[in-house]
């Protein structure tokens, strides 16, 4: 039972009245039996007994009340001293600490004795003291007061960020305030880090020309960059804001809106979606092309909670591809007229592309592995020379390369070709592309080989003319000279008439042999 002053007074009243009524009636009845002289003495004993009983009762009740008050005081004291929240009491007039709890000692690093020697100004940095003194007018306020966010100093100089709540109390005969301090240093640092990360994220997503946006599963915008906002502005004429409902059903093109809704649903199902889109944002603008990526956003439990979209403008690339396609078509017509096979080697990705003339020229079925096919079908006697020449041209940073070699055709035969190429380099002088034209020179090679064969025959004719024919002719001339040296009388008259004719024939034969040798040498030179 909880004893209070009122309860003690009521018990004393009830007990006193009951005692008086009971004792007086008892003595009255006793006097009628034994006489009033004896009862007079009992009246004195009754009064003494009343005083003794009431004194004992008052002692017991007051003692129990005291113990009750003491326990309550100890409970409240423990609630203050052992409270996990930082609490302290300060004097409104002097700002000195009157009492602190253990949590305050742990948070600030001061002992209780050290705290009682300090004032509120001692735990504040210089820039906060003037702000604190400016609030003096509110310190005397007799209501719970939130003082806002402050900076405090620990004993070791470390700065804390705290929120302060105060309440007026009367403590040890002084006007004081009970103060609750909430340390929000970690929260503030986290908020600052989040703000810094948000600023970095904002800077990153706005450092690209790509449009970037993120939505939750309810199609509310949770992030976007300026490029995305500009696109929406051009398309709808409206500005967008964070947490705004991103309703794609308002699209003027229902079919396009339907496609996008399907893409979104696939991304929300956990799929990474990639597709190409084109649209005319404004009537006066040209059609623009974009590559769109939709990636699901997952929480720690790997549940999809939203998606992030990236729209990369590929209009320039599309225009370049179209121009390149047209140029290749024109070039293909030219190459068809010249019968040259054109090849394009992407050195960075090691991919070679041949035009249709190449496959027709060598009798192969078109394949994506044309580079490997070309290398595998080089003539064994030419392969090392050709590949080494290309390698040296790239190492020496040359712009032109050419070579003649034999390449095996689809029917197993070899064909002579003349291959000439131009090498492209990037800004770091690294080779990135090599474009060449292969010319069929089989007929020229066959013609050259026929000429070489003819030259061999001419050499043989010249040798025969200069050795096998000219030798006998020279011998005949020598014999004629010997005959001419004989006396004319030794020869018959008929023989003498033949001598000039024989001499003339021999000279003509020698001149013919000289002409044959000379012409043969001219053809062979």
Coordinates of C-alpha atoms in Angstrom, one line a residue:
X1 CA 0.0 0.0 0.0
X2 CA 1.2 3.5 -0.9
X3 CA 1.1 5.8 2.1
X4 CA 0.3 9.5 1.6
X5 CA -0.2 12.3 4.2
X6 CA -3.9 12.2 3.6
X7 CA -4.0 8.4 4.2
X8 CA -2.1 8.8 7.4
X9 CA -4.5 11.5 8.6
X10 CA -7.6 9.4 7.8
X11 CA -6.1 6.4 9.6
X12 CA -5.3 8.5 12.7
X13 CA -8.8 10.0 12.7
X14 CA -10.6 6.6 12.4
X15 CA -8.4 5.0 15.0
X16 CA -8.7 8.0 17.4
X17 CA -12.5 8.2 17.1
X18 CA -12.8 4.4 17.4
X19 CA -10.6 4.4 20.5
X20 CA -12.6 7.2 22.2
X21 CA -16.0 5.7 21.5
X22 CA -14.9 2.2 22.5
X23 CA -13.0 3.2 25.6
X24 CA -15.7 5.6 26.9
X25 CA -18.5 3.0 26.6
X26 CA -16.3 0.4 28.2
X27 CA -15.5 2.6 31.2
X28 CA -19.1 3.6 31.6
X29 CA -20.2 0.0 31.8
X30 CA -17.3 -0.8 34.2
X31 CA -18.3 2.2 36.5
X32 CA -21.8 0.8 36.9
X33 CA -20.3 -2.4 38.3
X34 CA -17.3 -1.3 40.4
X35 CA -17.9 2.4 41.1
X36 CA -16.5 5.7 39.8
X37 CA -13.4 5.8 42.0
X38 CA -11.8 2.8 40.2
X39 CA -12.9 4.1 36.8
X40 CA -11.2 7.5 37.4
X41 CA -7.9 5.7 37.6
X42 CA -8.6 3.7 34.5
X43 CA -9.4 7.0 32.7
X44 CA -5.8 8.1 33.2
X45 CA -4.5 4.8 32.0
X46 CA -6.7 5.1 28.9
X47 CA -5.2 8.4 28.0
X48 CA -1.7 7.2 28.4
X49 CA -2.4 4.1 26.3
X50 CA -4.0 6.3 23.6
X51 CA -0.9 8.4 23.5
X52 CA 1.4 5.3 23.3
X53 CA -0.6 3.6 20.7
X54 CA -1.0 6.6 18.5
X55 CA 2.7 7.5 18.8
X56 CA 3.6 4.0 17.7
X57 CA 1.2 4.1 14.9
X58 CA 2.4 7.5 13.7
X59 CA 6.0 6.2 13.9
X60 CA 5.2 3.2 11.8
X61 CA 3.2 5.2 9.2
X62 CA 5.7 8.0 9.0
X63 CA 8.6 5.5 8.7
X64 CA 6.9 3.7 5.9
X65 CA 6.2 7.0 4.2
X66 CA 9.8 8.0 4.5
X67 CA 11.0 4.7 3.1
X68 CA 8.6 5.1 0.3
X69 CA 9.8 8.6 -0.5
X70 CA 13.4 7.4 -0.2
X71 CA 12.9 4.6 -2.7
X72 CA 11.1 7.0 -5.0
X73 CA 14.0 9.5 -4.7
X74 CA 16.5 6.7 -5.5
X75 CA 14.4 5.5 -8.4
X76 CA 14.3 9.0 -9.9
X77 CA 18.0 9.4 -9.2
X78 CA 18.7 6.2 -11.0
X79 CA 16.5 7.3 -13.9
X80 CA 18.6 10.4 -14.2
X81 CA 22.1 9.0 -13.5
X82 CA 21.7 5.7 -15.3
X83 CA 19.6 7.0 -18.2
X84 CA 21.2 6.0 -21.5
X85 CA 20.4 9.4 -22.9
X86 CA 22.7 12.3 -22.1
X87 CA 21.1 14.5 -19.3
X88 CA 22.5 17.3 -17.3
X89 CA 21.1 20.1 -15.0
X90 CA 22.5 23.6 -15.2
X91 CA 22.0 26.9 -13.2
X92 CA 19.9 29.4 -15.2
X93 CA 21.8 32.3 -13.7
X94 CA 25.4 31.1 -14.0
X95 CA 25.1 28.4 -16.7
X96 CA 27.2 26.1 -14.5
X97 CA 26.5 22.4 -14.4
X98 CA 24.7 21.3 -11.2
X99 CA 24.4 17.6 -12.1
X100 CA 25.3 15.2 -14.9
X101 CA 24.5 11.6 -15.6
X102 CA 26.9 8.8 -16.6
X103 CA 25.9 9.0 -20.3
X104 CA 27.1 12.7 -20.3
X105 CA 30.4 11.6 -18.8
X106 CA 30.9 9.0 -21.5
X107 CA 29.9 11.3 -24.3
X108 CA 32.0 14.3 -23.4
X109 CA 34.9 12.5 -21.7
X110 CA 34.7 14.6 -18.4
X111 CA 34.2 13.1 -15.0
X112 CA 31.3 14.3 -12.8
X113 CA 33.7 16.3 -10.6
X114 CA 35.2 18.0 -13.8
X115 CA 31.7 18.8 -15.1
X116 CA 30.7 20.5 -11.9
X117 CA 33.6 22.9 -12.4
X118 CA 32.5 23.9 -15.9
X119 CA 29.7 25.9 -17.5
X120 CA 27.7 25.4 -20.7
X121 CA 30.1 27.8 -22.5
X122 CA 33.1 25.5 -21.8
X123 CA 31.6 22.7 -24.0
X124 CA 31.0 25.0 -27.0
X125 CA 33.4 26.0 -29.8
X126 CA 34.1 29.8 -30.0
X127 CA 31.7 30.4 -32.9
X128 CA 28.8 28.9 -31.0
X129 CA 29.2 30.9 -27.8
X130 CA 27.8 34.1 -29.1
X131 CA 24.9 32.3 -30.6
X132 CA 24.3 30.6 -27.1
X133 CA 24.4 33.9 -25.3
X134 CA 21.9 35.4 -27.8
X135 CA 19.4 32.9 -26.5
X136 CA 19.5 34.0 -22.9
X137 CA 16.0 35.5 -23.1
X138 CA 14.5 32.0 -23.7
X139 CA 16.4 30.3 -20.9
X140 CA 14.0 31.5 -18.3
X141 CA 11.1 30.2 -20.2
X142 CA 9.1 27.8 -18.0
X143 CA 8.1 25.3 -20.7
X144 CA 9.8 22.5 -22.6
X145 CA 12.0 24.2 -25.1
X146 CA 13.7 22.8 -28.2
X147 CA 16.9 24.7 -28.7
X148 CA 17.7 23.3 -32.1
X149 CA 21.0 21.9 -33.4
X150 CA 24.3 22.9 -31.8
X151 CA 28.0 22.0 -31.9
X152 CA 29.6 20.7 -28.7
X153 CA 33.2 19.9 -27.8
X154 CA 34.4 16.8 -26.1
X155 CA 37.3 16.9 -23.6
X156 CA 39.7 15.6 -26.3
X157 CA 38.6 18.4 -28.7
X158 CA 36.4 16.3 -30.9
X159 CA 33.4 18.1 -32.2
X160 CA 29.9 16.8 -31.8
X161 CA 26.6 17.8 -33.4
X162 CA 23.7 17.6 -31.0
X163 CA 20.1 18.6 -30.6
X164 CA 19.0 20.1 -27.2
X165 CA 15.8 19.9 -25.3
X166 CA 15.4 21.7 -22.0
X167 CA 12.8 21.8 -19.2
X168 CA 12.6 24.0 -16.1
X169 CA 13.2 22.4 -12.7
X170 CA 13.9 23.6 -9.1
X171 CA 17.1 21.9 -8.1
X172 CA 18.9 22.3 -4.8
X173 CA 17.2 25.6 -4.1
X174 CA 18.1 27.1 -7.6
X175 CA 16.3 27.9 -10.7
X176 CA 17.6 25.3 -13.1
X177 CA 16.9 23.5 -16.3
X178 CA 17.0 19.8 -17.0
X179 CA 18.6 19.3 -20.4
X180 CA 18.4 16.3 -22.8
X181 CA 21.2 16.1 -25.4
X182 CA 20.7 14.0 -28.5
X183 CA 24.0 13.2 -30.3
X184 CA 23.3 13.3 -34.1
X185 CA 26.9 13.5 -35.2
X186 CA 26.7 10.2 -37.0
X187 CA 23.4 11.1 -38.6
X188 CA 24.7 14.4 -39.8
X189 CA 27.8 12.8 -41.2
X190 CA 25.7 10.2 -43.0
X191 CA 23.5 13.0 -44.3
X192 CA 26.5 14.9 -45.5
X193 CA 27.9 11.8 -47.1
X194 CA 24.6 11.1 -48.8
X195 CA 24.4 14.7 -49.9
X196 CA 28.0 14.4 -51.3
X197 CA 27.1 11.2 -53.0
X198 CA 24.0 12.7 -54.4
X199 CA 26.0 15.7 -55.7
X200 CA 28.5 13.3 -57.3
X201 CA 25.8 11.2 -58.8
X202 CA 24.1 14.4 -60.1
X203 CA 27.4 15.5 -61.6
X204 CA 28.1 12.1 -63.1
X205 CA 24.8 11.6 -64.7
X206 CA 24.8 15.2 -66.0
X207 CA 28.4 14.8 -67.4
X208 CA 27.1 12.7 -70.3
X209 CA 24.9 13.5 -73.3
X210 CA 23.0 10.3 -72.7
X211 CA 19.5 10.6 -71.1
X212 CA 19.4 8.8 -67.8
X213 CA 16.4 8.2 -65.6
X214 CA 15.2 5.9 -62.8
X215 CA 11.6 4.9 -61.8
X216 CA 10.2 2.7 -59.0
X217 CA 7.6 0.0 -59.6
X218 CA 4.8 2.6 -59.4
X219 CA 6.4 4.5 -62.3
X220 CA 7.4 7.4 -60.1
X221 CA 10.6 9.2 -61.1
X222 CA 13.3 8.8 -58.4
X223 CA 16.2 10.3 -60.4
X224 CA 17.0 11.8 -63.8
X225 CA 19.5 14.0 -65.5
X226 CA 19.2 17.2 -67.5
X227 CA 19.4 15.5 -70.8
X228 CA 16.3 13.4 -70.0
X229 CA 14.4 16.4 -68.7
X230 CA 15.2 18.3 -72.0
X231 CA 13.9 15.4 -74.0
X232 CA 10.6 15.3 -72.0
X233 CA 10.4 19.0 -72.3
X234 CA 10.8 18.9 -76.1
X235 CA 8.3 16.0 -76.4
X236 CA 5.5 17.2 -74.0
X237 CA 6.3 20.8 -73.4
X238 CA 6.2 20.1 -69.6
X239 CA 8.8 20.1 -66.9
X240 CA 9.3 17.1 -64.7
X241 CA 10.1 16.7 -61.0
X242 CA 11.3 14.0 -58.6
X243 CA 8.5 11.6 -57.5
X244 CA 6.4 12.7 -60.4
X245 CA 4.3 9.9 -62.0
X246 CA 5.9 9.0 -65.3
X247 CA 2.9 8.1 -67.4
X248 CA 4.0 6.8 -70.8
X249 CA 0.3 6.3 -71.9
X250 CA 0.1 10.0 -72.8
X251 CA 2.4 9.3 -75.8
X252 CA 1.0 10.6 -79.0
X253 CA 2.0 7.3 -80.7
X254 CA -0.1 4.5 -79.1
X255 CA 2.0 1.8 -80.8
X256 CA 5.2 3.3 -79.5
X257 CA 3.7 3.6 -76.0
X258 CA 2.7 0.0 -76.1
X259 CA 6.2 -1.1 -77.1
X260 CA 7.7 0.9 -74.2
X261 CA 5.2 -0.6 -71.7
X262 CA 6.3 -4.1 -72.8
X263 CA 9.9 -3.2 -72.4
X264 CA 9.3 -1.7 -68.9
X265 CA 7.4 -4.9 -67.9
X266 CA 10.3 -7.1 -69.0
X267 CA 12.7 -5.0 -67.0
X268 CA 10.5 -5.1 -63.9
X269 CA 10.5 -8.9 -64.4
X270 CA 14.3 -8.8 -63.9
X271 CA 15.4 -8.8 -67.5
X272 CA 18.0 -6.4 -68.9
X273 CA 16.4 -4.9 -72.0
X274 CA 18.1 -3.4 -75.0
X275 CA 16.4 -2.0 -78.0
X276 CA 16.6 0.7 -80.7
X277 CA 14.1 3.5 -81.0
X278 CA 13.5 6.4 -83.3
X279 CA 11.3 9.4 -83.0
X280 CA 10.7 13.0 -84.2
X281 CA 10.7 15.1 -81.0
X282 CA 9.5 18.3 -82.7
X283 CA 7.8 19.0 -86.0
X284 CA 10.8 21.1 -87.3
X285 CA 13.3 18.5 -86.1
X286 CA 14.7 15.6 -88.0
X287 CA 14.1 12.0 -87.0
X288 CA 16.5 10.9 -84.2
X289 CA 17.7 7.4 -83.4
X290 CA 18.6 6.1 -80.0
X291 CA 19.9 2.9 -78.3
X292 CA 17.9 2.3 -75.1
X293 CA 19.0 0.2 -72.1
X294 CA 16.6 -0.7 -69.3
X295 CA 18.2 -2.4 -66.3
X296 CA 16.4 -3.6 -63.2
X297 CA 17.3 -2.1 -59.7
X298 CA 17.4 -4.8 -57.0
X299 CA 17.4 -4.5 -53.2
X300 CA 19.5 -6.5 -50.8
X301 CA 17.0 -9.4 -51.1
X302 CA 17.5 -9.3 -54.9
X303 CA 13.9 -8.1 -55.4
X304 CA 13.3 -5.7 -58.3
X305 CA 12.3 -2.4 -56.8
X306 CA 12.6 -0.2 -59.9
X307 CA 14.7 0.3 -63.0
X308 CA 17.2 2.7 -64.5
X309 CA 17.0 3.7 -68.2
X310 CA 19.8 5.0 -70.4
X311 CA 19.1 6.5 -73.8
X312 CA 22.1 6.9 -76.1
X313 CA 21.6 9.1 -79.1
X314 CA 23.0 7.3 -82.2
X315 CA 21.6 9.6 -84.9
X316 CA 25.1 10.6 -86.1
X317 CA 26.1 7.0 -86.2
X318 CA 23.0 6.1 -88.1
X319 CA 23.7 8.9 -90.6
X320 CA 27.3 7.8 -90.9
X321 CA 26.2 4.2 -91.5
X322 CA 23.8 5.3 -94.2
X323 CA 26.5 7.4 -95.8
X324 CA 28.9 4.5 -95.6
X325 CA 26.3 2.2 -97.0
X326 CA 25.8 4.5 -100.0
X327 CA 29.5 4.9 -100.4
X328 CA 30.1 1.2 -100.3
X329 CA 27.3 0.7 -102.9
X330 CA 28.9 3.2 -105.2
X331 CA 32.3 1.7 -104.5
X332 CA 31.0 -1.8 -105.2
X333 CA 29.7 -0.6 -108.6
X334 CA 33.2 0.8 -109.3
X335 CA 34.9 -2.3 -108.2
X336 CA 32.5 -4.4 -110.3
X337 CA 33.6 -2.3 -113.3
X338 CA 37.3 -2.8 -112.5
X339 CA 36.9 -6.4 -111.3
X340 CA 38.8 -5.6 -108.1
X341 CA 38.0 -7.3 -104.8
X342 CA 37.8 -4.9 -101.9
X343 CA 38.6 -5.9 -98.3
X344 CA 38.4 -3.9 -95.0
X345 CA 40.4 -5.1 -91.9
X346 CA 39.2 -3.8 -88.5
X347 CA 42.6 -4.2 -86.8
X348 CA 41.3 -3.3 -83.3
X349 CA 38.7 -6.1 -83.4
X350 CA 40.6 -8.3 -85.9
X351 CA 37.7 -8.6 -88.3
X352 CA 38.0 -8.6 -92.1
X353 CA 35.1 -7.9 -94.4
X354 CA 35.3 -8.6 -98.2
X355 CA 33.0 -7.4 -100.9
X356 CA 31.0 -9.8 -103.2
X357 CA 33.7 -9.5 -105.9
X358 CA 36.2 -11.3 -103.7
X359 CA 33.9 -14.4 -103.3
X360 CA 33.1 -14.4 -107.0
X361 CA 36.7 -13.9 -108.0
X362 CA 38.0 -16.9 -106.0
X363 CA 34.9 -19.1 -106.0
X364 CA 34.1 -19.3 -102.3
X365 CA 30.8 -19.0 -100.4
X366 CA 30.7 -15.8 -98.3
X367 CA 31.5 -16.2 -94.6
X368 CA 32.1 -14.0 -91.6
X369 CA 35.5 -15.7 -91.2
X370 CA 36.9 -14.3 -94.4
X371 CA 40.2 -13.2 -92.9
X372 CA 41.0 -16.7 -91.7
X373 CA 40.0 -18.2 -95.1
X374 CA 42.3 -15.7 -96.9
X375 CA 45.3 -16.5 -94.7
X376 CA 44.7 -20.3 -94.9
X377 CA 44.6 -20.2 -98.7
X378 CA 47.8 -18.3 -99.3
X379 CA 50.3 -20.2 -101.4
X380 CA 52.8 -21.9 -99.0
X381 CA 55.7 -20.3 -100.9
X382 CA 54.2 -16.8 -100.5
X383 CA 52.6 -17.0 -97.1
X384 CA 55.5 -16.1 -94.8
X385 CA 56.6 -13.2 -97.2
X386 CA 53.1 -11.7 -97.4
X387 CA 52.3 -11.9 -93.7
X388 CA 55.7 -10.6 -92.7
X389 CA 55.4 -7.7 -95.1
X390 CA 52.0 -6.7 -93.6
X391 CA 53.5 -7.0 -90.1
X392 CA 56.5 -4.8 -91.0
X393 CA 54.3 -2.2 -92.6
X394 CA 52.3 -1.8 -89.4
X395 CA 55.4 -1.8 -87.2
X396 CA 57.1 0.9 -89.4
X397 CA 53.9 3.0 -89.4
X398 CA 53.7 3.0 -93.2
X399 CA 50.6 4.2 -94.9
X400 CA 50.8 2.0 -98.0
X401 CA 51.4 -1.7 -98.5
X402 CA 51.4 -3.9 -101.7
X403 CA 52.5 -7.3 -102.7
X404 CA 52.0 -10.0 -105.4
X405 CA 51.1 -13.5 -104.3
X406 CA 49.2 -16.6 -105.2
X407 CA 45.8 -17.4 -103.6
X408 CA 44.1 -20.8 -103.9
X409 CA 40.7 -20.7 -105.5
X410 CA 37.7 -22.8 -104.6
X411 CA 38.4 -25.3 -107.4
X412 CA 41.9 -25.9 -106.0
X413 CA 43.8 -23.9 -108.6
X414 CA 46.0 -20.9 -107.6
X415 CA 45.5 -17.4 -109.0
X416 CA 48.1 -14.6 -109.1
X417 CA 46.9 -11.3 -107.5
X418 CA 48.2 -7.8 -106.9
X419 CA 47.1 -6.6 -103.4
X420 CA 47.4 -3.0 -102.4
X421 CA 46.2 -1.4 -99.2
X422 CA 46.0 1.9 -97.3
X423 CA 46.6 1.8 -93.5
X424 CA 44.7 4.1 -91.1
X425 CA 46.0 5.2 -87.7
X426 CA 44.4 6.8 -84.6
X427 CA 45.7 9.9 -82.8
X428 CA 48.3 7.8 -80.9
X429 CA 49.6 6.4 -84.2
X430 CA 48.3 3.0 -83.5
X431 CA 47.0 1.1 -86.6
X432 CA 43.2 0.8 -86.5
X433 CA 42.1 -0.1 -90.0
X434 CA 43.5 -1.4 -93.3
X435 CA 41.6 -1.1 -96.5
X436 CA 42.8 -2.9 -99.7
X437 CA 42.0 -3.9 -103.2
X438 CA 42.9 -7.2 -104.8
X439 CA 43.5 -7.2 -108.5
X440 CA 43.5 -10.4 -110.6
X441 CA 46.8 -10.5 -112.5
X442 CA 46.6 -14.1 -113.6
X443 CA 46.5 -13.2 -117.3
X444 CA 49.4 -10.8 -116.9
X445 CA 51.4 -13.5 -115.1
X446 CA 50.6 -16.0 -117.8
X447 CA 51.6 -13.5 -120.5
X448 CA 54.9 -12.8 -118.6
X449 CA 55.6 -16.5 -118.4
X450 CA 54.9 -16.8 -122.1
X451 CA 57.3 -14.0 -122.8
X452 CA 59.9 -15.7 -120.6
X453 CA 59.4 -18.9 -122.5
X454 CA 59.8 -17.1 -125.8
X455 CA 63.0 -15.5 -124.6
X456 CA 64.4 -18.9 -123.7
X457 CA 63.6 -20.0 -127.3
X458 CA 65.2 -16.9 -128.7
X459 CA 68.2 -17.5 -126.6
X460 CA 68.4 -21.0 -128.0
X461 CA 68.0 -19.6 -131.5
X462 CA 70.7 -17.0 -130.9
X463 CA 73.0 -19.7 -129.5
X464 CA 72.4 -21.9 -132.6
X465 CA 72.9 -18.9 -134.9
X466 CA 76.1 -17.8 -133.2
X467 CA 77.6 -21.2 -132.8
X468 CA 76.0 -23.9 -134.9
X469 CA 75.3 -21.8 -138.1
X470 CA 77.9 -19.2 -137.9
X471 CA 80.7 -21.7 -137.3
X472 CA 80.3 -23.5 -140.7
X473 CA 79.8 -20.1 -142.4
X474 CA 83.0 -18.9 -141.0
X475 CA 84.7 -22.1 -142.1
X476 CA 83.4 -21.6 -145.7
X477 CA 84.7 -18.0 -145.7
X478 CA 88.1 -19.3 -144.7
X479 CA 88.2 -21.9 -147.3
X480 CA 87.2 -19.4 -150.0
X481 CA 90.0 -17.2 -148.9
X482 CA 92.5 -20.0 -149.4
X483 CA 91.1 -20.7 -152.8
X484 CA 91.4 -17.1 -153.8
X485 CA 95.0 -17.1 -152.9
X486 CA 95.8 -19.8 -155.5
X487 CA 97.0 -18.7 -158.9
X488 CA 94.4 -18.0 -161.4
X489 CA 96.0 -20.4 -163.9
X490 CA 95.4 -23.2 -161.6
X491 CA 91.7 -22.8 -161.8
X492 CA 89.7 -23.6 -164.8
X493 CA 88.0 -20.8 -166.6
X494 CA 84.5 -21.8 -165.4
X495 CA 85.7 -22.0 -161.8
X496 CA 87.2 -18.5 -161.9
X497 CA 83.8 -17.2 -163.0
X498 CA 82.2 -18.8 -160.0
X499 CA 84.5 -17.4 -157.4
X500 CA 82.9 -13.8 -157.1
X501 CA 79.5 -15.4 -156.8
X502 CA 80.6 -17.7 -154.0
X503 CA 82.3 -14.8 -152.2
X504 CA 79.1 -12.7 -152.4
X505 CA 76.9 -15.5 -151.1
X506 CA 79.3 -16.1 -148.2
X507 CA 79.3 -12.4 -147.2
X508 CA 75.5 -12.3 -147.4
X509 CA 75.2 -15.4 -145.2
X510 CA 77.5 -13.8 -142.6
X511 CA 75.5 -10.6 -142.6
X512 CA 72.2 -12.6 -142.1
X513 CA 73.7 -14.5 -139.1
X514 CA 74.9 -11.2 -137.6
X515 CA 71.4 -9.7 -137.9
X516 CA 69.7 -12.8 -136.3
X517 CA 72.0 -12.6 -133.3
X518 CA 71.6 -8.8 -133.0
X519 CA 67.7 -9.0 -133.1
X520 CA 67.7 -11.9 -130.7
X521 CA 69.8 -9.9 -128.2
X522 CA 67.4 -6.9 -128.6
X523 CA 64.3 -9.0 -127.8
X524 CA 66.0 -10.5 -124.8
X525 CA 67.3 -7.2 -123.4

